[in-house]
Tab-separated table of C-alpha atoms in Angstrom:
chain	number	residue	atom	x	y	z
G	15	MET	CA	81.055	150.962	-35.302
G	16	THR	CA	82.885	149.624	-32.264
G	17	THR	CA	83.117	151.668	-29.087
G	18	THR	CA	85.314	151.057	-26.089
G	19	PHE	CA	84.686	152.402	-22.619
G	20	THR	CA	86.205	151.698	-19.235
G	21	SER	CA	84.326	151.280	-15.976
G	22	THR	CA	87.167	152.143	-13.584
G	23	THR	CA	90.805	153.115	-13.817
G	24	HIS	CA	92.225	151.783	-10.574
G	25	ARG	CA	94.501	148.798	-10.273
G	26	ASP	CA	94.966	146.191	-7.562
G	27	HIS	CA	98.649	145.394	-7.282
G	28	GLY	CA	98.124	142.936	-4.414
G	29	THR	CA	100.823	140.523	-3.334
G	30	ARG	CA	103.259	139.131	-5.849
G	31	HIS	CA	102.048	135.744	-7.010
G	32	ARG	CA	104.165	132.671	-6.679
G	33	ARG	CA	103.652	130.246	-9.494
G	34	PRO	CA	101.716	127.182	-8.268
G	35	PRO	CA	103.024	123.724	-9.000
G	36	ARG	CA	101.688	122.724	-12.407
G	37	GLY	CA	102.210	118.980	-12.045
G	38	TRP	CA	103.545	116.516	-14.553
G	39	VAL	CA	100.269	114.855	-15.488
G	40	PRO	CA	99.801	116.678	-18.848
G	41	PHE	CA	103.273	115.514	-19.879
G	42	LEU	CA	103.191	112.032	-18.389
G	43	ALA	CA	99.769	111.094	-19.789
G	44	PRO	CA	100.883	111.059	-23.476
G	45	LEU	CA	104.080	109.241	-22.495
G	46	ALA	CA	102.028	106.588	-20.697
G	47	ILE	CA	99.835	106.141	-23.780
G	48	TRP	CA	102.840	105.707	-26.072
G	49	ALA	CA	104.503	103.371	-23.571
G	50	GLY	CA	101.403	101.198	-23.645
G	51	ALA	CA	101.491	101.145	-27.441
G	52	ALA	CA	105.146	100.064	-27.283
G	53	GLY	CA	104.121	97.280	-24.904
G	54	VAL	CA	101.527	96.098	-27.406
G	55	LEU	CA	104.151	95.985	-30.151
G	56	ALA	CA	106.449	94.061	-27.798
G	57	LEU	CA	103.665	91.518	-27.312
G	58	TRP	CA	103.511	90.905	-31.072
G	59	TRP	CA	107.322	90.788	-31.351
G	60	SER	CA	107.740	88.248	-28.551
G	61	ASP	CA	105.144	85.961	-30.112
G	62	THR	CA	106.472	86.168	-33.684
G	63	THR	CA	109.364	83.875	-34.586
G	64	SER	CA	109.575	84.797	-38.273
G	65	VAL	CA	107.721	86.532	-41.087
G	66	VAL	CA	107.907	84.762	-44.427
G	67	GLY	CA	106.509	85.810	-47.791
G	68	PRO	CA	103.788	88.325	-48.729
G	69	ALA	CA	101.118	86.411	-46.795
G	70	GLY	CA	103.248	86.484	-43.641
G	71	TRP	CA	103.915	90.204	-43.937
G	72	LEU	CA	100.247	91.023	-44.557
G	73	THR	CA	99.057	88.825	-41.702
G	74	GLY	CA	101.729	90.252	-39.369
G	75	ALA	CA	100.697	93.799	-40.235
G	76	GLY	CA	97.072	92.787	-39.645
G	77	ARG	CA	97.941	91.446	-36.183
G	78	ILE	CA	99.815	94.633	-35.274
G	79	THR	CA	97.012	96.945	-36.397
G	80	GLY	CA	94.451	94.766	-34.605
G	81	LEU	CA	96.390	94.847	-31.335
G	82	LEU	CA	96.847	98.609	-31.565
G	83	ALA	CA	93.158	99.114	-32.395
G	84	GLY	CA	92.154	97.077	-29.344
G	85	TYR	CA	94.573	98.972	-27.105
G	86	GLY	CA	93.310	102.230	-28.595
G	87	CYS	CA	89.759	101.361	-27.551
G	88	ALA	CA	90.875	101.132	-23.926
G	89	VAL	CA	92.712	104.469	-24.209
G	90	LEU	CA	89.657	106.194	-25.729
G	91	LEU	CA	87.433	105.018	-22.898
G	92	ALA	CA	89.993	106.054	-20.262
G	93	LEU	CA	90.274	109.554	-21.743
G	94	MET	CA	86.520	110.053	-21.408
G	95	ALA	CA	86.178	108.413	-17.989
G	96	ARG	CA	86.181	111.928	-16.438
G	97	MET	CA	88.897	111.156	-13.921
G	98	PRO	CA	89.595	114.333	-11.909
G	99	LEU	CA	93.365	113.743	-12.045
G	100	LEU	CA	93.308	114.028	-15.849
G	101	ASP	CA	90.415	116.423	-16.242
G	102	HIS	CA	91.669	119.103	-13.865
G	103	THR	CA	95.265	119.051	-15.114
G	104	VAL	CA	95.087	118.274	-18.830
G	105	GLY	CA	91.740	120.020	-19.345
G	106	THR	CA	88.441	118.661	-20.640
G	107	ASP	CA	88.766	120.261	-24.054
G	108	ARG	CA	92.250	118.856	-24.645
G	109	LEU	CA	91.117	115.394	-23.545
G	110	ALA	CA	88.199	115.682	-25.972
G	111	ARG	CA	90.612	116.574	-28.795
G	112	TRP	CA	92.840	113.611	-27.906
G	113	HIS	CA	89.752	111.416	-27.850
G	114	ALA	CA	88.615	112.642	-31.282
G	115	LEU	CA	92.071	112.131	-32.797
G	116	GLY	CA	92.370	108.725	-31.124
G	117	GLY	CA	88.958	107.741	-32.455
G	118	ARG	CA	90.050	108.418	-36.024
G	119	CYS	CA	93.230	106.423	-35.437
G	120	VAL	CA	91.344	103.463	-33.929
G	121	ILE	CA	88.869	103.304	-36.810
G	122	SER	CA	91.718	103.514	-39.330
G	123	LEU	CA	93.649	100.781	-37.524
G	124	ALA	CA	90.559	98.550	-37.296
G	125	LEU	CA	89.865	99.024	-41.003
G	126	ALA	CA	93.503	98.274	-41.875
G	127	HIS	CA	93.400	95.199	-39.595
G	128	THR	CA	90.302	93.878	-41.358
G	129	LEU	CA	91.650	94.367	-44.874
G	130	LEU	CA	95.171	93.082	-44.120
G	131	ILE	CA	93.993	89.937	-42.338
G	132	ILE	CA	91.534	89.063	-45.114
G	133	TRP	CA	94.185	89.636	-47.782
G	134	GLY	CA	96.876	87.731	-45.902
G	135	TYR	CA	94.623	84.751	-45.142
G	136	SER	CA	93.381	84.632	-48.737
G	137	LEU	CA	96.968	84.368	-49.981
G	138	THR	CA	97.696	81.626	-47.462
G	139	SER	CA	94.606	79.581	-48.382
G	140	HIS	CA	94.796	80.475	-52.119
G	141	THR	CA	91.221	81.784	-52.230
G	142	ASP	CA	89.685	85.079	-53.306
G	143	VAL	CA	89.041	87.782	-50.726
G	144	ILE	CA	85.237	87.454	-50.878
G	145	SER	CA	85.300	83.742	-50.083
G	146	GLN	CA	87.885	84.330	-47.378
G	147	THR	CA	85.754	87.059	-45.818
G	148	SER	CA	82.741	84.738	-45.691
G	149	THR	CA	84.830	81.952	-44.151
G	150	LEU	CA	86.273	84.217	-41.459
G	151	VAL	CA	82.997	85.853	-40.463
G	152	LEU	CA	80.865	82.708	-40.419
G	153	ASN	CA	83.296	80.047	-39.201
G	154	TYR	CA	85.730	81.699	-36.768
G	155	PRO	CA	84.591	82.003	-33.127
G	156	ASP	CA	83.314	85.456	-32.095
G	157	LEU	CA	84.232	86.978	-35.455
G	158	LEU	CA	80.631	87.731	-36.358
G	159	LYS	CA	80.330	89.693	-33.104
G	160	GLY	CA	83.629	91.408	-33.889
G	161	THR	CA	82.280	92.398	-37.313
G	162	ILE	CA	79.167	93.924	-35.736
G	163	GLY	CA	81.367	95.794	-33.242
G	164	PHE	CA	83.510	97.181	-36.062
G	165	ALA	CA	80.370	98.319	-37.922
G	166	LEU	CA	79.237	100.186	-34.788
G	167	PHE	CA	82.641	101.884	-34.493
G	168	LEU	CA	82.495	102.886	-38.149
G	169	ALA	CA	78.969	104.292	-37.829
G	170	THR	CA	79.936	106.316	-34.747
G	171	GLY	CA	82.995	107.669	-36.552
G	172	ILE	CA	80.929	108.765	-39.556
G	173	LEU	CA	78.344	110.508	-37.361
G	174	SER	CA	81.138	112.254	-35.437
G	175	ALA	CA	82.651	113.729	-38.601
G	176	ARG	CA	82.328	117.490	-38.682
G	177	ALA	CA	79.903	117.592	-41.612
G	178	ALA	CA	77.539	115.113	-39.942
G	179	ARG	CA	78.040	116.487	-36.420
G	180	ARG	CA	76.618	119.870	-37.437
G	181	ARG	CA	73.344	118.245	-38.487
G	182	ILE	CA	72.512	116.486	-35.218
G	183	SER	CA	71.921	117.815	-31.724
G	184	TYR	CA	74.449	117.534	-28.913
G	185	GLU	CA	72.102	115.177	-27.066
G	186	THR	CA	71.701	112.811	-30.030
G	187	TRP	CA	75.444	112.800	-30.707
G	188	HIS	CA	76.164	112.143	-27.021
G	189	TYR	CA	73.858	109.156	-26.727
G	190	LEU	CA	74.988	107.633	-30.013
G	191	HIS	CA	78.409	107.303	-28.387
G	192	PHE	CA	77.006	104.776	-25.940
G	193	ALA	CA	77.027	102.359	-28.901
G	194	THR	CA	80.813	102.302	-28.550
G	195	TYR	CA	80.490	100.491	-25.207
G	196	LEU	CA	78.657	97.676	-26.996
G	197	ALA	CA	81.230	97.783	-29.805
G	198	VAL	CA	84.122	97.378	-27.353
G	199	PHE	CA	82.358	94.476	-25.639
G	200	LEU	CA	81.781	92.685	-28.951
G	201	THR	CA	85.310	93.180	-30.277
G	202	PHE	CA	86.932	92.263	-26.940
G	203	GLY	CA	85.683	88.678	-27.213
G	204	HIS	CA	86.883	88.460	-30.797
G	205	GLN	CA	90.393	89.549	-29.821
G	206	LEU	CA	90.791	86.851	-27.174
G	207	SER	CA	89.149	84.108	-29.243
G	208	ASN	CA	90.928	84.753	-32.551
G	209	GLY	CA	94.027	86.789	-31.761
G	210	ALA	CA	97.147	84.712	-32.323
G	211	ASP	CA	98.884	86.693	-29.586
G	212	PHE	CA	96.268	85.671	-26.991
G	213	VAL	CA	95.209	82.106	-27.848
G	214	GLY	CA	97.084	79.832	-25.440
G	215	HIS	CA	99.040	82.747	-23.896
G	216	ARG	CA	97.785	83.173	-20.342
G	217	PRO	CA	100.012	86.181	-19.364
G	218	ALA	CA	98.826	88.131	-22.436
G	219	GLN	CA	95.210	87.278	-21.648
G	220	ILE	CA	95.607	88.388	-18.033
G	221	ALA	CA	97.213	91.673	-19.127
G	222	TRP	CA	94.372	92.348	-21.594
G	223	TYR	CA	91.688	91.532	-19.015
G	224	THR	CA	93.434	93.764	-16.465
G	225	LEU	CA	93.561	96.674	-18.919
G	226	PHE	CA	89.908	96.517	-19.906
G	227	LEU	CA	88.540	95.670	-16.472
G	228	GLY	CA	90.531	98.572	-15.024
G	229	VAL	CA	89.115	101.000	-17.587
G	230	SER	CA	85.617	99.590	-17.024
G	231	ALA	CA	85.977	100.201	-13.282
G	232	LEU	CA	86.986	103.831	-13.913
G	233	LEU	CA	83.984	104.351	-16.186
G	234	ALA	CA	81.574	102.710	-13.770
G	235	TRP	CA	82.853	104.811	-10.863
G	236	TYR	CA	83.304	108.265	-12.396
G	237	ARG	CA	80.562	108.198	-15.038
G	238	PHE	CA	77.822	106.473	-13.042
G	239	ALA	CA	78.493	105.821	-9.334
G	240	VAL	CA	79.873	109.271	-8.443
G	241	PRO	CA	77.056	111.264	-10.141
G	242	LEU	CA	74.449	108.997	-8.504
G	243	ARG	CA	76.031	109.381	-5.083
G	244	ARG	CA	76.312	113.159	-5.433
G	245	GLY	CA	72.750	113.507	-6.668
G	246	LEU	CA	71.506	111.789	-3.543
G	247	ARG	CA	73.969	113.581	-1.267
G	248	HIS	CA	73.539	117.207	-2.367
G	249	GLN	CA	69.768	117.324	-3.022
G	250	MET	CA	70.139	120.190	-5.482
G	251	ARG	CA	67.112	122.134	-6.659
G	252	VAL	CA	66.427	125.199	-8.778
G	253	ALA	CA	65.978	128.202	-6.489
G	254	ALA	CA	65.230	130.855	-9.132
G	255	VAL	CA	65.809	131.840	-12.759
G	256	TYR	CA	66.633	135.453	-13.652
G	257	PRO	CA	67.124	137.103	-17.081
G	258	GLU	CA	70.545	138.725	-17.546
G	259	ALA	CA	70.462	139.868	-21.195
G	260	PRO	CA	68.460	139.040	-24.339
G	261	GLY	CA	68.510	135.231	-24.577
G	262	VAL	CA	70.657	134.886	-21.436
G	263	VAL	CA	69.437	133.666	-18.029
G	264	SER	CA	71.048	132.809	-14.708
G	265	VAL	CA	69.879	129.670	-12.924
G	266	HIS	CA	70.365	129.816	-9.157
G	267	LEU	CA	70.618	126.453	-7.408
G	268	THR	CA	70.439	125.487	-3.788
G	269	GLY	CA	71.409	122.293	-1.992
G	270	THR	CA	73.324	120.783	0.896
G	271	HIS	CA	77.075	120.307	1.304
G	272	LEU	CA	77.732	121.949	-2.085
G	273	ASP	CA	81.216	122.916	-0.921
G	274	GLU	CA	82.088	119.205	-1.127
G	275	LEU	CA	81.764	119.385	-4.919
G	276	GLY	CA	85.002	121.351	-4.973
G	277	GLY	CA	83.940	123.553	-7.900
G	278	MET	CA	86.589	126.178	-8.660
G	279	PRO	CA	85.990	129.435	-10.553
G	280	GLY	CA	86.429	128.719	-14.265
G	281	GLN	CA	85.179	125.127	-14.061
G	282	PHE	CA	81.921	123.690	-15.349
G	283	LEU	CA	79.580	120.865	-14.441
G	284	ARG	CA	77.253	118.716	-16.511
G	285	TRP	CA	73.738	119.543	-15.376
G	286	ARG	CA	70.750	117.215	-15.497
G	287	PHE	CA	67.422	118.916	-14.708
G	288	LEU	CA	64.871	116.336	-13.609
G	289	THR	CA	61.887	117.744	-15.444
G	290	ARG	CA	60.011	116.834	-18.595
G	291	GLY	CA	62.116	117.145	-21.739
G	292	LEU	CA	65.394	117.718	-19.856
G	293	TRP	CA	65.894	114.759	-17.492
G	294	TRP	CA	67.462	112.466	-20.091
G	295	THR	CA	70.491	114.601	-20.933
G	296	ALA	CA	73.319	116.307	-19.022
G	297	ASN	CA	74.730	119.441	-20.660
G	298	PRO	CA	77.893	121.364	-19.705
G	299	TYR	CA	77.487	124.881	-18.247
G	300	SER	CA	80.088	126.933	-16.370
G	301	LEU	CA	79.765	128.326	-12.887
G	302	SER	CA	79.203	132.078	-13.238
G	303	ALA	CA	79.939	132.868	-9.584
G	304	PRO	CA	82.162	131.319	-6.925
G	305	ALA	CA	80.548	128.283	-5.296
G	306	ARG	CA	79.024	128.653	-1.832
G	307	PRO	CA	78.207	125.827	0.605
G	308	ASP	CA	74.481	126.194	-0.123
G	309	ARG	CA	74.399	128.007	-3.486
G	310	LEU	CA	75.613	127.577	-7.055
G	311	ARG	CA	74.846	129.590	-10.177
G	312	ILE	CA	75.148	129.066	-13.908
G	313	THR	CA	74.490	131.631	-16.643
G	314	VAL	CA	73.320	130.251	-19.974
G	315	LYS	CA	72.713	131.668	-23.446
G	316	THR	CA	70.042	130.175	-25.686
G	317	VAL	CA	71.828	128.235	-28.445
G	318	GLY	CA	69.614	125.146	-28.653
G	319	ALA	CA	66.515	123.440	-27.312
G	320	HIS	CA	68.121	122.452	-24.006
G	321	SER	CA	69.525	125.877	-23.126
G	322	ALA	CA	66.292	127.578	-24.264
G	323	ALA	CA	64.239	125.386	-21.918
G	324	LEU	CA	66.219	126.551	-18.873
G	325	ALA	CA	64.438	129.910	-18.923
G	326	GLY	CA	61.208	128.093	-18.044
G	327	LEU	CA	62.545	126.011	-15.150
G	328	ALA	CA	60.245	126.033	-12.149
G	329	PRO	CA	61.667	126.670	-8.678
G	330	GLY	CA	62.002	123.399	-6.819
G	331	THR	CA	63.034	121.375	-9.886
G	332	ARG	CA	65.461	118.632	-8.841
G	333	VAL	CA	68.962	118.841	-10.328
G	334	TRP	CA	71.817	116.365	-10.605
G	335	ALA	CA	75.277	117.686	-11.444
G	336	GLU	CA	78.352	115.808	-12.654
G	337	GLY	CA	81.716	117.393	-12.073
G	338	PRO	CA	83.317	119.807	-11.615
G	339	TYR	CA	85.344	119.500	-14.818
G	340	GLY	CA	87.976	121.487	-16.661
G	341	GLY	CA	91.372	123.022	-15.959
G	342	PHE	CA	90.429	126.638	-16.780
G	343	THR	CA	91.313	127.768	-13.255
G	344	ALA	CA	93.692	129.983	-11.308
G	345	ASP	CA	96.188	127.114	-11.227
G	346	ARG	CA	97.190	127.947	-14.807
G	347	ARG	CA	98.351	131.441	-13.867
G	348	THR	CA	102.086	132.092	-14.075
G	349	SER	CA	102.196	135.912	-13.745
G	350	HIS	CA	101.072	138.548	-11.252
G	351	LYS	CA	99.308	140.326	-14.133
G	352	VAL	CA	96.236	138.759	-15.734
G	353	LEU	CA	93.989	139.738	-18.650
G	354	LEU	CA	90.531	138.184	-18.868
G	355	LEU	CA	89.236	138.426	-22.449
G	356	ALA	CA	85.551	137.533	-22.883
G	357	GLY	CA	83.253	137.446	-25.880
G	358	GLY	CA	79.480	137.153	-25.477
G	359	VAL	CA	78.407	134.469	-23.020
G	360	GLY	CA	82.098	133.586	-22.638
G	361	ILE	CA	81.919	136.033	-19.731
G	362	THR	CA	80.404	133.222	-17.619
G	363	PRO	CA	83.573	131.496	-16.301
G	364	LEU	CA	85.573	134.735	-16.483
G	365	ARG	CA	83.152	136.574	-14.200
G	366	ALA	CA	83.852	133.969	-11.479
G	367	LEU	CA	87.603	134.266	-12.073
G	368	PHE	CA	87.384	138.073	-12.041
G	369	GLU	CA	86.075	137.981	-8.486
G	370	THR	CA	88.630	135.512	-7.150
G	371	LEU	CA	91.936	135.810	-9.025
G	372	PRO	CA	94.567	137.608	-6.925
G	373	GLY	CA	96.964	140.152	-8.350
G	374	GLN	CA	96.528	142.790	-11.047
G	375	VAL	CA	93.527	141.768	-13.152
G	376	THR	CA	92.079	143.484	-16.241
G	377	LEU	CA	88.832	142.403	-17.903
G	378	VAL	CA	88.005	143.090	-21.572
G	379	TYR	CA	84.418	142.180	-22.460
G	380	ARG	CA	83.137	142.259	-26.063
G	381	ALA	CA	79.479	142.317	-27.039
G	382	GLY	CA	77.375	143.325	-30.035
G	383	ARG	CA	75.135	145.749	-28.106
G	384	HIS	CA	75.063	147.347	-24.677
G	385	VAL	CA	72.044	145.223	-23.734
G	386	ASP	CA	74.093	142.074	-24.475
G	387	LEU	CA	76.530	142.817	-21.635
G	388	ALA	CA	75.356	140.109	-19.246
G	389	LEU	CA	76.204	140.423	-15.537
G	390	ARG	CA	77.476	143.958	-16.063
G	391	GLY	CA	76.217	145.259	-12.719
G	392	GLU	CA	78.098	142.521	-10.876
G	393	ILE	CA	81.231	143.079	-12.929
G	394	ASP	CA	81.240	146.800	-12.165
G	395	ALA	CA	80.732	146.108	-8.455
G	396	ILE	CA	83.624	143.626	-8.404
G	397	ALA	CA	85.843	146.076	-10.302
G	398	ALA	CA	85.068	148.834	-7.796
G	399	HIS	CA	85.664	146.545	-4.832
G	400	ARG	CA	89.011	145.218	-6.033
G	401	ARG	CA	89.977	148.438	-7.867
G	402	ALA	CA	90.452	146.653	-11.189
G	403	VAL	CA	90.077	147.819	-14.786
G	404	VAL	CA	87.188	146.740	-17.007
G	405	HIS	CA	86.978	147.603	-20.710
G	406	TYR	CA	83.666	147.066	-22.475
G	407	VAL	CA	84.077	146.827	-26.248
G	408	VAL	CA	80.678	147.156	-27.886
G	409	GLY	CA	79.843	147.230	-31.587
G	410	GLU	CA	78.315	145.362	-34.470
G	411	ASP	CA	81.657	143.643	-35.294
G	412	ALA	CA	81.644	141.910	-31.909
G	413	ARG	CA	78.418	140.170	-32.803
G	414	HIS	CA	80.244	138.470	-35.663
G	415	SER	CA	83.207	137.484	-33.437
G	416	ALA	CA	85.615	139.950	-35.068
G	417	PRO	CA	88.801	139.979	-32.966
G	418	LEU	CA	90.471	142.827	-31.198
G	419	THR	CA	93.680	143.546	-33.093
G	420	ALA	CA	97.125	143.409	-31.525
G	421	PRO	CA	97.497	147.236	-31.526
G	422	ALA	CA	94.058	147.622	-29.918
G	423	LEU	CA	94.875	145.099	-27.215
G	424	ASN	CA	98.215	146.772	-26.514
G	425	ALA	CA	96.430	150.107	-26.198
G	426	LEU	CA	93.864	148.713	-23.763
G	427	VAL	CA	96.313	146.698	-21.672
G	428	PRO	CA	99.766	148.233	-21.115
G	429	ASP	CA	102.575	145.695	-20.812
G	430	LEU	CA	100.309	143.064	-22.371
G	431	ALA	CA	103.195	140.666	-23.101
G	432	ALA	CA	103.802	140.266	-19.351
G	433	HIS	CA	100.222	139.118	-18.695
G	434	ASP	CA	98.629	135.727	-18.456
G	435	VAL	CA	95.503	135.749	-20.636
G	436	TYR	CA	92.324	133.798	-19.918
G	437	LEU	CA	90.229	133.718	-23.077
G	438	CYS	CA	86.650	132.542	-23.527
G	439	GLY	CA	84.236	133.323	-26.339
G	440	PRO	CA	82.819	132.060	-29.641
G	441	PRO	CA	85.196	129.769	-31.611
G	442	GLY	CA	85.862	132.372	-34.313
G	443	MET	CA	86.729	135.058	-31.820
G	444	THR	CA	88.895	132.671	-29.797
G	445	LEU	CA	91.057	131.684	-32.779
G	446	ALA	CA	91.402	135.267	-33.993
G	447	ALA	CA	92.158	136.576	-30.485
G	448	ILE	CA	94.918	133.996	-30.021
G	449	GLU	CA	96.527	135.258	-33.251
G	450	SER	CA	96.287	138.864	-32.069
G	451	LEU	CA	97.700	138.022	-28.642
G	452	ARG	CA	100.647	136.167	-30.170
G	453	GLU	CA	101.256	139.118	-32.496
G	454	ALA	CA	101.165	141.382	-29.439
G	455	GLY	CA	103.977	139.364	-27.887
G	456	VAL	CA	102.091	137.178	-25.402
G	457	PRO	CA	103.854	133.779	-25.180
G	458	ALA	CA	101.670	130.799	-26.121
G	459	ARG	CA	102.204	129.248	-22.677
G	460	ARG	CA	100.475	132.270	-21.108
G	461	ILE	CA	97.330	132.097	-23.277
G	462	HIS	CA	94.786	129.929	-21.476
G	463	HIS	CA	91.543	128.961	-23.160
G	464	GLU	CA	89.159	126.066	-22.904
G	465	SER	CA	86.575	125.204	-25.520
G	466	PHE	CA	83.137	124.426	-24.136
G	467	THR	CA	81.878	123.016	-27.439
G	468	PHE	CA	82.059	119.218	-27.381
């Protein structure tokens, strides 16, 4: 049985919101990627005078797929370099999806490159593919290293497949991806030593070095130098840990110059707690309250070993934080009216947005039981202060991520189609809620959600 009750019935009409500039980065980024791919094809075209016979066609196709696979490696690394310009505009979850799709494409291209080159060379030399494979791997410069790099890419791709991903922890999966750095290094040498488009072509070599050195600089700065500098600068420590609901705790953190982090409501950071069993991994958790110059807070539900260990953190534990990340912020809003739709611990980023978003804001919060309504006291206080509406939807269905239907949403939120909707909850609820919102007439461009499962 699902019950719905409302904490207050007042509304804050506020000042009419002017739509903020959205920027062109989410549109220009894919265009830049495709433009780079076109440049790679132009490199092959300019260096190819003619293609003759089956061997020529196979070898040409092998060169094209190899060039695109190499270029794709640089793109994959750039997407995960955690550049604020991309992360805050495109969104971390969308970048992760692009990265996953790009990874499958790169592995497919590398596999096609390997098979096509072996086949084409075997036709040219009139040998069988096994003998040709042995000749290439053992006699061509850097090709043995390239083969090892390809094997590492393939292994990472297999372990990232959905069936395998469910069987390993986030931490294990995350650190296995560091093997791709070694794979890129090994295959980079092979490309310059064996690639017909690079051997003896200084401009092409310079362009390739520039591409990969540029991406390496971005990775070194944003993935390593910036977190190190901020860890030393902000001197963050655990101030206290408080229970909020069964299996849910809030971790309060203190430090210096925390306002310089620039964390906006709705964003998350990757947190590294420098204590036994936790220091070696950085996990993503959202800010559950607006950042203050000397205080930050995250609210975490136990879903694994790392999140479970946070309940036992001792005050004074040193903390390093990477970020902030994500584009799930007020900048996405296009309307004066906003609905925040939370499920379970998905209330975490929405609670921060509920306090800070201007205009007419309604919060709908689903949970399986009344005791599962984390941060409810704060939510009620915010609602009373800003005279906003909160609907708590409690029932056994919510525990299984059953969605609110379109008629139910329309009943709870009058004029729903005119609202922007910020949505955060379990994956099943998120997908079902998007369907219900679309059925209720909310345009897709006004439904904002960001997956925090990587």
